[in-house]
Tab-separated table of C-alpha atoms and ligand atoms in Angstrom:
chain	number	residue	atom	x	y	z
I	1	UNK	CA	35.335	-39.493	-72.243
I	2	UNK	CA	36.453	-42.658	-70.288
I	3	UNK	CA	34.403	-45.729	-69.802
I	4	UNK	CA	32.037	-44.598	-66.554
I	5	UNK	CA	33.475	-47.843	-64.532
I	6	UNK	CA	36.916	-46.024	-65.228
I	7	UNK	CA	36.365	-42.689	-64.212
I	8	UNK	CA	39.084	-43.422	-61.124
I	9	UNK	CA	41.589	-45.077	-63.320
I	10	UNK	CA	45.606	-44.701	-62.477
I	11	UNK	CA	44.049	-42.634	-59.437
I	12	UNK	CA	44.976	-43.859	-55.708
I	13	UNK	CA	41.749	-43.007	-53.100
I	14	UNK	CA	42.101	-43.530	-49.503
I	15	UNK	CA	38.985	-44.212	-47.567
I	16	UNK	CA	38.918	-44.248	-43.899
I	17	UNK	CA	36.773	-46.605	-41.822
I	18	UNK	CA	36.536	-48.648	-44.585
I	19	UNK	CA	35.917	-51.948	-43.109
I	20	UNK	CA	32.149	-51.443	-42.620
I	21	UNK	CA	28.875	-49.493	-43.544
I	22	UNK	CA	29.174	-46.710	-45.774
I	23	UNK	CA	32.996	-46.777	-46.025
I	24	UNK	CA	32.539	-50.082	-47.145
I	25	UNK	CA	30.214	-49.561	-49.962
I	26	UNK	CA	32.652	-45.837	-50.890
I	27	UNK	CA	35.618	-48.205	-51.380
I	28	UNK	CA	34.024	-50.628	-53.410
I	29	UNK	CA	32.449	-48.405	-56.015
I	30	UNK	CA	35.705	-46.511	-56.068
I	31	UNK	CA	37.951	-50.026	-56.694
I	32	UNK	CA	34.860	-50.402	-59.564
I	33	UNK	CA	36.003	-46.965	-61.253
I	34	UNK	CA	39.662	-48.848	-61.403
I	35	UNK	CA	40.822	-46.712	-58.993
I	36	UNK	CA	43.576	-48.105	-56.373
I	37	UNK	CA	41.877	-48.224	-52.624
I	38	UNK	CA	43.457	-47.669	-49.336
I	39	UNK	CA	41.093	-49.931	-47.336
I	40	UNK	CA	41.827	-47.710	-43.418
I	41	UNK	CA	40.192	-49.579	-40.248
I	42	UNK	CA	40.720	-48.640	-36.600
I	43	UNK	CA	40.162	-52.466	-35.395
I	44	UNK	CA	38.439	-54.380	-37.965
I	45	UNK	CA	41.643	-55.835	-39.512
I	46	UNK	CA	39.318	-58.753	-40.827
I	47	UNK	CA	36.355	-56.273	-42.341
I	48	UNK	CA	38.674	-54.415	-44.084
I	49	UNK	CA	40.579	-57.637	-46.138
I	50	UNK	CA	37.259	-58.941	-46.999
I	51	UNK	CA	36.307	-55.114	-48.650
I	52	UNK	CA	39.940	-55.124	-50.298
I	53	UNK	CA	39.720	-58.797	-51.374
I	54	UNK	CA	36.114	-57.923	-53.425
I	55	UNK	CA	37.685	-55.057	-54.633
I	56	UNK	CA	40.557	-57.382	-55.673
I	57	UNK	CA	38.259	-59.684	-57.457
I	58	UNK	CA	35.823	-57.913	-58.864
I	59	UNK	CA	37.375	-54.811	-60.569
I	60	UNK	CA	39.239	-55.083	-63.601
I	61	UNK	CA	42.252	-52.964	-62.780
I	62	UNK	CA	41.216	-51.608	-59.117
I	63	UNK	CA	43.557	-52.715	-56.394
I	64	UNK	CA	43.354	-52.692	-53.242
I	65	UNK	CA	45.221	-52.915	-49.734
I	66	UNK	CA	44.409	-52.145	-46.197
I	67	UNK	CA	45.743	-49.887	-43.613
I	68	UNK	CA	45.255	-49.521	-39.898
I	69	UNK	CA	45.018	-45.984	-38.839
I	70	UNK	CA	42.817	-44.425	-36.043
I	71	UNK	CA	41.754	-41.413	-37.347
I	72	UNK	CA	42.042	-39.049	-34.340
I	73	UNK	CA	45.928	-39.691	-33.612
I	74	UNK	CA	47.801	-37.283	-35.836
I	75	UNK	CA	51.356	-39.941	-35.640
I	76	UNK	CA	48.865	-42.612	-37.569
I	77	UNK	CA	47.151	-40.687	-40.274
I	78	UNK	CA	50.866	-39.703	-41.150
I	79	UNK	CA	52.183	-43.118	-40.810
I	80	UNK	CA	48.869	-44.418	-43.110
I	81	UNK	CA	49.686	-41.563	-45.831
I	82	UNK	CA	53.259	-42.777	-45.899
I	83	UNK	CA	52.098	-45.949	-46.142
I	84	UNK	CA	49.962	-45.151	-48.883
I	85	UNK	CA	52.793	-42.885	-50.786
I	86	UNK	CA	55.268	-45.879	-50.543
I	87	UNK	CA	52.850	-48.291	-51.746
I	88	UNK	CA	51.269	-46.872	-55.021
I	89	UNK	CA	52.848	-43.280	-55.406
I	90	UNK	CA	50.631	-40.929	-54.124
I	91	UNK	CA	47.001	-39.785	-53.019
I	92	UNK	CA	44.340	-38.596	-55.635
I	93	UNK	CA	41.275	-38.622	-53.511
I	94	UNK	CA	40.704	-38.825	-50.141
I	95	UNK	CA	37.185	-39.890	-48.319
I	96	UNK	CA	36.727	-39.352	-44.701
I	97	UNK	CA	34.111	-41.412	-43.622
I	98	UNK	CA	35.171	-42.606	-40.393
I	99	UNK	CA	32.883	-41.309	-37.468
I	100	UNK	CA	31.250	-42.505	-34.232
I	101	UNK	CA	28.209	-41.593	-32.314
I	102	UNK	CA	28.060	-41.886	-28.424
I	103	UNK	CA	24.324	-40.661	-27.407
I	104	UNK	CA	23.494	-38.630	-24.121
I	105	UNK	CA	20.870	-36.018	-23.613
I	106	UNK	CA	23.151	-32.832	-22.619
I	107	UNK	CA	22.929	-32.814	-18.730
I	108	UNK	CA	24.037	-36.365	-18.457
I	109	UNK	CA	26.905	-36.882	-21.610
I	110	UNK	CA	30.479	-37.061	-20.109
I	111	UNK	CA	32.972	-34.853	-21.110
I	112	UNK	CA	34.363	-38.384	-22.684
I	113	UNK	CA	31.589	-38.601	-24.620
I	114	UNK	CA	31.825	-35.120	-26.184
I	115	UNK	CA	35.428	-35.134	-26.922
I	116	UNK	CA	35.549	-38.695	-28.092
I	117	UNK	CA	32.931	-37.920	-30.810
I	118	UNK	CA	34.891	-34.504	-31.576
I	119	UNK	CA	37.885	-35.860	-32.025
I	120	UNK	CA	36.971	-38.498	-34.610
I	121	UNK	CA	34.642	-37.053	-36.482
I	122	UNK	CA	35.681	-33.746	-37.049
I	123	UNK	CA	39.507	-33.868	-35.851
I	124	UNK	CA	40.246	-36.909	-37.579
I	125	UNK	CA	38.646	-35.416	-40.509
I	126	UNK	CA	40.703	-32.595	-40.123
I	127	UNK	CA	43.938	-34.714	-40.032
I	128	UNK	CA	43.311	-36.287	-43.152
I	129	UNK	CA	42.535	-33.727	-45.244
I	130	UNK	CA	45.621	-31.587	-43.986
I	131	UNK	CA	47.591	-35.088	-45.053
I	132	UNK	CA	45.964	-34.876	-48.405
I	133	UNK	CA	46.503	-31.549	-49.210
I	134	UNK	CA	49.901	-31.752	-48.167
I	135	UNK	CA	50.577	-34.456	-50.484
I	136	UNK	CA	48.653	-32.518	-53.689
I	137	UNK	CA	50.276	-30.089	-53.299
I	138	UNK	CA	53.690	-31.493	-53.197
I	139	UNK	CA	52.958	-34.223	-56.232
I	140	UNK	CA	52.058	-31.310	-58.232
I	141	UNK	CA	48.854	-31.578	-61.211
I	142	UNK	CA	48.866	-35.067	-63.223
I	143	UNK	CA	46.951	-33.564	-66.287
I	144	UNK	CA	46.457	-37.394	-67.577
I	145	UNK	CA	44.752	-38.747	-64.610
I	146	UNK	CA	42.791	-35.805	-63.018
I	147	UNK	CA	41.645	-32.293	-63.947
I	148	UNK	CA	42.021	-31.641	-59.991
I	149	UNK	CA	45.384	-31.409	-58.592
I	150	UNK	CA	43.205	-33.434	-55.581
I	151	UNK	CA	39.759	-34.413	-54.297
I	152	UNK	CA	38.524	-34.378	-50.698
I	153	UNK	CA	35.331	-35.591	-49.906
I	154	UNK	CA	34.145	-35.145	-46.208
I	155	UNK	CA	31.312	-37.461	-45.012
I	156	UNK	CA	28.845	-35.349	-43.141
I	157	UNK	CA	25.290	-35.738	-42.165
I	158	UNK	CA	21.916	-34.041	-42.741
I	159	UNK	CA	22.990	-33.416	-38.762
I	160	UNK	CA	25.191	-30.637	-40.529
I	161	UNK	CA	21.654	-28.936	-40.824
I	162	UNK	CA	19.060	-30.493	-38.686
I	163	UNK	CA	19.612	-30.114	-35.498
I	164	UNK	CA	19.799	-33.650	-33.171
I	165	UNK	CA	18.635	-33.688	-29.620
I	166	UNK	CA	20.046	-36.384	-27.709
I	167	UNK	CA	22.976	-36.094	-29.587
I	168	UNK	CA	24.104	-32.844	-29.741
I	169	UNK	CA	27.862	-33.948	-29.767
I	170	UNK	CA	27.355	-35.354	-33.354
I	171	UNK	CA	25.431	-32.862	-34.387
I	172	UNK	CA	28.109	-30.346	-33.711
I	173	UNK	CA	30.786	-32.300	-35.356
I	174	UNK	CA	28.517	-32.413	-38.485
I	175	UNK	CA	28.085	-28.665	-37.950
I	176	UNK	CA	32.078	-28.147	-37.676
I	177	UNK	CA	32.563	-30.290	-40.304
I	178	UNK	CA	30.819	-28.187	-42.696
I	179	UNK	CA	33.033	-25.178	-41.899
I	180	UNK	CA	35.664	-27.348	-42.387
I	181	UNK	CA	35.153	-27.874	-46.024
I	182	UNK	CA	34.149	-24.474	-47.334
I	183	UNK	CA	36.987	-23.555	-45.328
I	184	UNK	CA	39.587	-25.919	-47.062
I	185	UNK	CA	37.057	-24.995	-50.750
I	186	UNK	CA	37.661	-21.547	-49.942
I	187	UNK	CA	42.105	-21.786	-49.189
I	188	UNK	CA	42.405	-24.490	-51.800
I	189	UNK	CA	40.728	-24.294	-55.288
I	190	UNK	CA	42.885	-21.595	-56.432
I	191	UNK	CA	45.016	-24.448	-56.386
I	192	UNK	CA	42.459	-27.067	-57.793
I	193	UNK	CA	42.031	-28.681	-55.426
I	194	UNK	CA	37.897	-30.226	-54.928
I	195	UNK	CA	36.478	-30.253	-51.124
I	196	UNK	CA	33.065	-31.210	-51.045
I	197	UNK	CA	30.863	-33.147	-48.329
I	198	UNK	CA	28.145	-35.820	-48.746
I	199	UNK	CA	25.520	-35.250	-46.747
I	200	UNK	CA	23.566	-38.705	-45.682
I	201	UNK	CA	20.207	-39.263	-44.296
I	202	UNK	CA	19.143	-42.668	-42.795
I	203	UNK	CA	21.606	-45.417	-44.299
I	204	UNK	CA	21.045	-48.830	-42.976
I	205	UNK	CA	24.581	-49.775	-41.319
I	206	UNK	CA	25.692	-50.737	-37.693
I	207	UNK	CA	25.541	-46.798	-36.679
I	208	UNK	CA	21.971	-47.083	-36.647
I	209	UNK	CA	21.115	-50.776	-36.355
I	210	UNK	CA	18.950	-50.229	-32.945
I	211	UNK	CA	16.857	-47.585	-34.968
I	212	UNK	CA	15.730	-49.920	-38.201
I	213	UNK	CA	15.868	-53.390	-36.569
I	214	UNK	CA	12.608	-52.997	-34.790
I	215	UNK	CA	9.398	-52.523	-36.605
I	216	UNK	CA	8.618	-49.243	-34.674
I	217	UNK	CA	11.876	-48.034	-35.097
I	218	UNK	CA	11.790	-48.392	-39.010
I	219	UNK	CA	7.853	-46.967	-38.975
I	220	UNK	CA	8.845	-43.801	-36.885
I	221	UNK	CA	12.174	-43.572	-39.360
I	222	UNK	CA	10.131	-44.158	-42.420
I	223	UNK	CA	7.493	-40.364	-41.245
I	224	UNK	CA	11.050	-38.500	-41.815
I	225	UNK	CA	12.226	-39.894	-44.886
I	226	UNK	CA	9.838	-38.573	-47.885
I	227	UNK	CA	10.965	-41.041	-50.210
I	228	UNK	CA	9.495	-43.584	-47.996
I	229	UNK	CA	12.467	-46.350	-48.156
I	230	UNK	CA	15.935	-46.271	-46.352
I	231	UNK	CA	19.122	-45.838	-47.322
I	232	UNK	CA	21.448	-48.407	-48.442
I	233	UNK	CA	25.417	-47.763	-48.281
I	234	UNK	CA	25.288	-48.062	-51.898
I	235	UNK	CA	23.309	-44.904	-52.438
I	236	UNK	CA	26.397	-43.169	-51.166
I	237	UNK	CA	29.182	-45.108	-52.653
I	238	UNK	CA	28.027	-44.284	-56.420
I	239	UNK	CA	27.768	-40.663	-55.381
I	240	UNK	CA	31.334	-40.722	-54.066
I	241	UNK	CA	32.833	-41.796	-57.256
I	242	UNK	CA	30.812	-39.725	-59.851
I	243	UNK	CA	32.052	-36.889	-57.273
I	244	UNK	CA	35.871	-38.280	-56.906
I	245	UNK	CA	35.673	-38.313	-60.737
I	246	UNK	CA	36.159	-35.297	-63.303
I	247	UNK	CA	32.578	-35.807	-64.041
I	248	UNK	CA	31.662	-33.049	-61.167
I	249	UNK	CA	34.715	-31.047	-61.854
I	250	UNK	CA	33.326	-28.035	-61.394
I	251	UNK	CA	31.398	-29.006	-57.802
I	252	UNK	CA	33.754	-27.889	-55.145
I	253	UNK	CA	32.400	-26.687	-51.813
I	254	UNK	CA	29.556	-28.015	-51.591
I	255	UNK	CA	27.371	-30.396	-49.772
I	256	UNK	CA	25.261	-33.198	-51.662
I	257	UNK	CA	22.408	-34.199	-49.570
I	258	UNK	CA	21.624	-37.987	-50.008
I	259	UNK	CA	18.387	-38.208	-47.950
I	260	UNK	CA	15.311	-39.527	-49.631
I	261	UNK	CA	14.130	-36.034	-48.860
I	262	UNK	CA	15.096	-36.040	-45.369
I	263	UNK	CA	16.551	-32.324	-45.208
I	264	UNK	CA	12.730	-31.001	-46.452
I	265	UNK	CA	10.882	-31.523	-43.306
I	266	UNK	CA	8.577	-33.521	-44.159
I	267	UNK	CA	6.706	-33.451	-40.605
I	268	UNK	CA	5.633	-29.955	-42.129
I	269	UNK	CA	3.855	-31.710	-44.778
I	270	UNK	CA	0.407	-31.084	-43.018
I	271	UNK	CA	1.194	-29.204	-40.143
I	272	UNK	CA	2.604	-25.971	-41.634
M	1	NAD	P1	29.635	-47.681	-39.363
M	1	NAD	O1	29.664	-47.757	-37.883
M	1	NAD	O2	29.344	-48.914	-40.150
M	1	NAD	O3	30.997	-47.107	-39.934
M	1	NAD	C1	31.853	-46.254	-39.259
M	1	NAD	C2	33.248	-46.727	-39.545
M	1	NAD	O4	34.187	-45.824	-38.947
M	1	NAD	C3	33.503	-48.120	-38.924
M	1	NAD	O5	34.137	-48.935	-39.886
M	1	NAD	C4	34.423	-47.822	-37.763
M	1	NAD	O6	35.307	-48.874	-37.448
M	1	NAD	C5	35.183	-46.617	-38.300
M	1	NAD	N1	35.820	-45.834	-37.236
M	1	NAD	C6	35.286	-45.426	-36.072
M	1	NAD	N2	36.208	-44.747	-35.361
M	1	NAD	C7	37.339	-44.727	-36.117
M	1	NAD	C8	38.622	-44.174	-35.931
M	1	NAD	N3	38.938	-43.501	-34.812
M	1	NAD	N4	39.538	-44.337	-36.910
M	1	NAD	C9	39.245	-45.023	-38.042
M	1	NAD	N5	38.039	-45.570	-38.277
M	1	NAD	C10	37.107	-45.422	-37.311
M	1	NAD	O7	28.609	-46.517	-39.699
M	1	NAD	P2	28.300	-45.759	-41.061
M	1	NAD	O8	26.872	-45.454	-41.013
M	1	NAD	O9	28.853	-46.499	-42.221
M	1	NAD	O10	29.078	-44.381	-40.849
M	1	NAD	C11	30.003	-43.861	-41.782
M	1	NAD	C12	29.924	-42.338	-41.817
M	1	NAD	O11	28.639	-41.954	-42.300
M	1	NAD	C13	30.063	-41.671	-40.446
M	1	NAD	O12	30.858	-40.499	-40.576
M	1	NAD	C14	28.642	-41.310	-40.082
M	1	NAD	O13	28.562	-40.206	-39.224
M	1	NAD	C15	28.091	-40.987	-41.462
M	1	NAD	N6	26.635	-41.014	-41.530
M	1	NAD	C16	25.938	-42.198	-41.402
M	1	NAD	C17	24.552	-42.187	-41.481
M	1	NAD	C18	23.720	-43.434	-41.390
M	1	NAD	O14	22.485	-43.315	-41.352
M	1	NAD	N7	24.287	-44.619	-41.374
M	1	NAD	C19	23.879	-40.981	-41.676
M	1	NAD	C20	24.603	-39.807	-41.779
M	1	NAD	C21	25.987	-39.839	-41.712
């Protein structure tokens, strides 16, 4: 068995909106398992050479670059794959993180506001995991670096299963987006390929900042989290890699729920 901070090694992982957050914390542990990192931003051009710079430093044979790409324009996900291809060879694993949220109760949200969210958080997953598979599956298996001819992990929400009022756009991409991977699960592991989504709860990044910066917000947050603390991007970014890695080999479709508890209702806990 390899070393478990080389369970990536000679593997190339692209992980989109990287610069920040989650993404962040994904690319890092990945660049730890000396994999090579495609470090995607929309706008954050600076965000995203700090994350690749650590990565640079602080992994013994991880490398990694950056790449602009919005997510939901099919001409730049090519262009980044390309990108990617030309640079280090080809695409092992692929992490779509990037999403938005843009939060209207249903009689007032904008059509704007509905297709915006759509189109980068399920779309734009969409597009890179058609790029992905399209690139497995013309590289062919690489027996000494992967079990998997590919990996795909989606980054959903436990607003794949609990239902989000006031935000019922997100909550449907979440929805789609699990579809979306039993779907590809379904078409693709005859092939070996891996599509599998991780499901977060509450992680402390910028998505949610106006929800944990206020001592109400982080008491009324704390009564749905069991576990009783909040998430850190890191919780999420270890999981990626031990499920990027052979390690989970046999997990494909699937959703890992990494929610202190979130998805077991706890405001049933005396009320049932
Ligand atoms: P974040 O705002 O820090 O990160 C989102 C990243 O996506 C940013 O870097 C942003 O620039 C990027 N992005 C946005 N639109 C993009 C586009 N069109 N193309 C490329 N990149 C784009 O928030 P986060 O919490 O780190 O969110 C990351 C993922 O985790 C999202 O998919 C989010 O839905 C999911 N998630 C977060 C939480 C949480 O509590 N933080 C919970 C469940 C799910």
């Amino acid at each position: 068995m390899q070393k478990p901070n080389e369970r990536l090694k000679e593997q190339t992982c692209i992980v989109t909106g990287a610069s920040s957050g989650i993404g962040e914390a994904i690319a890092k542990s990945l660049g730890m398992e000396a994999g090579n990192v495609v470090v995607n931003y929309r706008k954050d051009k600076e965000g995203a050479e700090v994350v690749a710079d650590w990565i640079n430093k602080n992994s013994d044979c991880g490398n990694a670059i950056t790449l602009q790409c919005d997510v939901s324009k099919e001409d730049e996900v090519k262009a980044m794959f390309k990108s990617t291809i030309d640079h280090f060879g080809t695409v092992d694993v692929c992490v779509a993180n990037a999403g938005i949220q843009k939060d209207y109760p249903l009689h007032e949200m904008p059509l704007a506001a509905w297709q915006k969210v759509i189109d980068v958080n399920l779309t734009g997953q969409f597009l890179v995991a058609k790029e992905a598979i399209l690139e497995f599956l013309k590289r062919g298996m690489r027996q000494d670096v992967s079990k998997s001819l590919g990996k795909i992990i989606h980054i959903s929400s436990v607003h794949e299963e609990i239902p989000w009022a006031g935000h019922a756009n997100y909550a449907a991409s979440k929805g789609g987006l699990l579809m979306l991977m039993e779907s590809i699960c379904q078409e693709y592991a005859p092939k070996k390929i891996r599509c599998n989504s991780i499901a977060p709860g509450a992680i402390k990044t910028d998505i949610n900042k106006e929800v944990w910066s206020s001592n109400q917000g982080m008491d009324d947050l704390l009564k749905l989290i069991p576990y009783k603390r909040i998430g850190i991007p890191e919780d999420i970014g270890s999981v990626a890699s031990w499920l990027a890695s052979d390690e989970s080999e046999y997990i494909n479709g699937t959703t890992i729920f990494v929610d202190g508890g979130m998805t077991c209702y706890p405001g049933f806990t005396t009320n049932g």
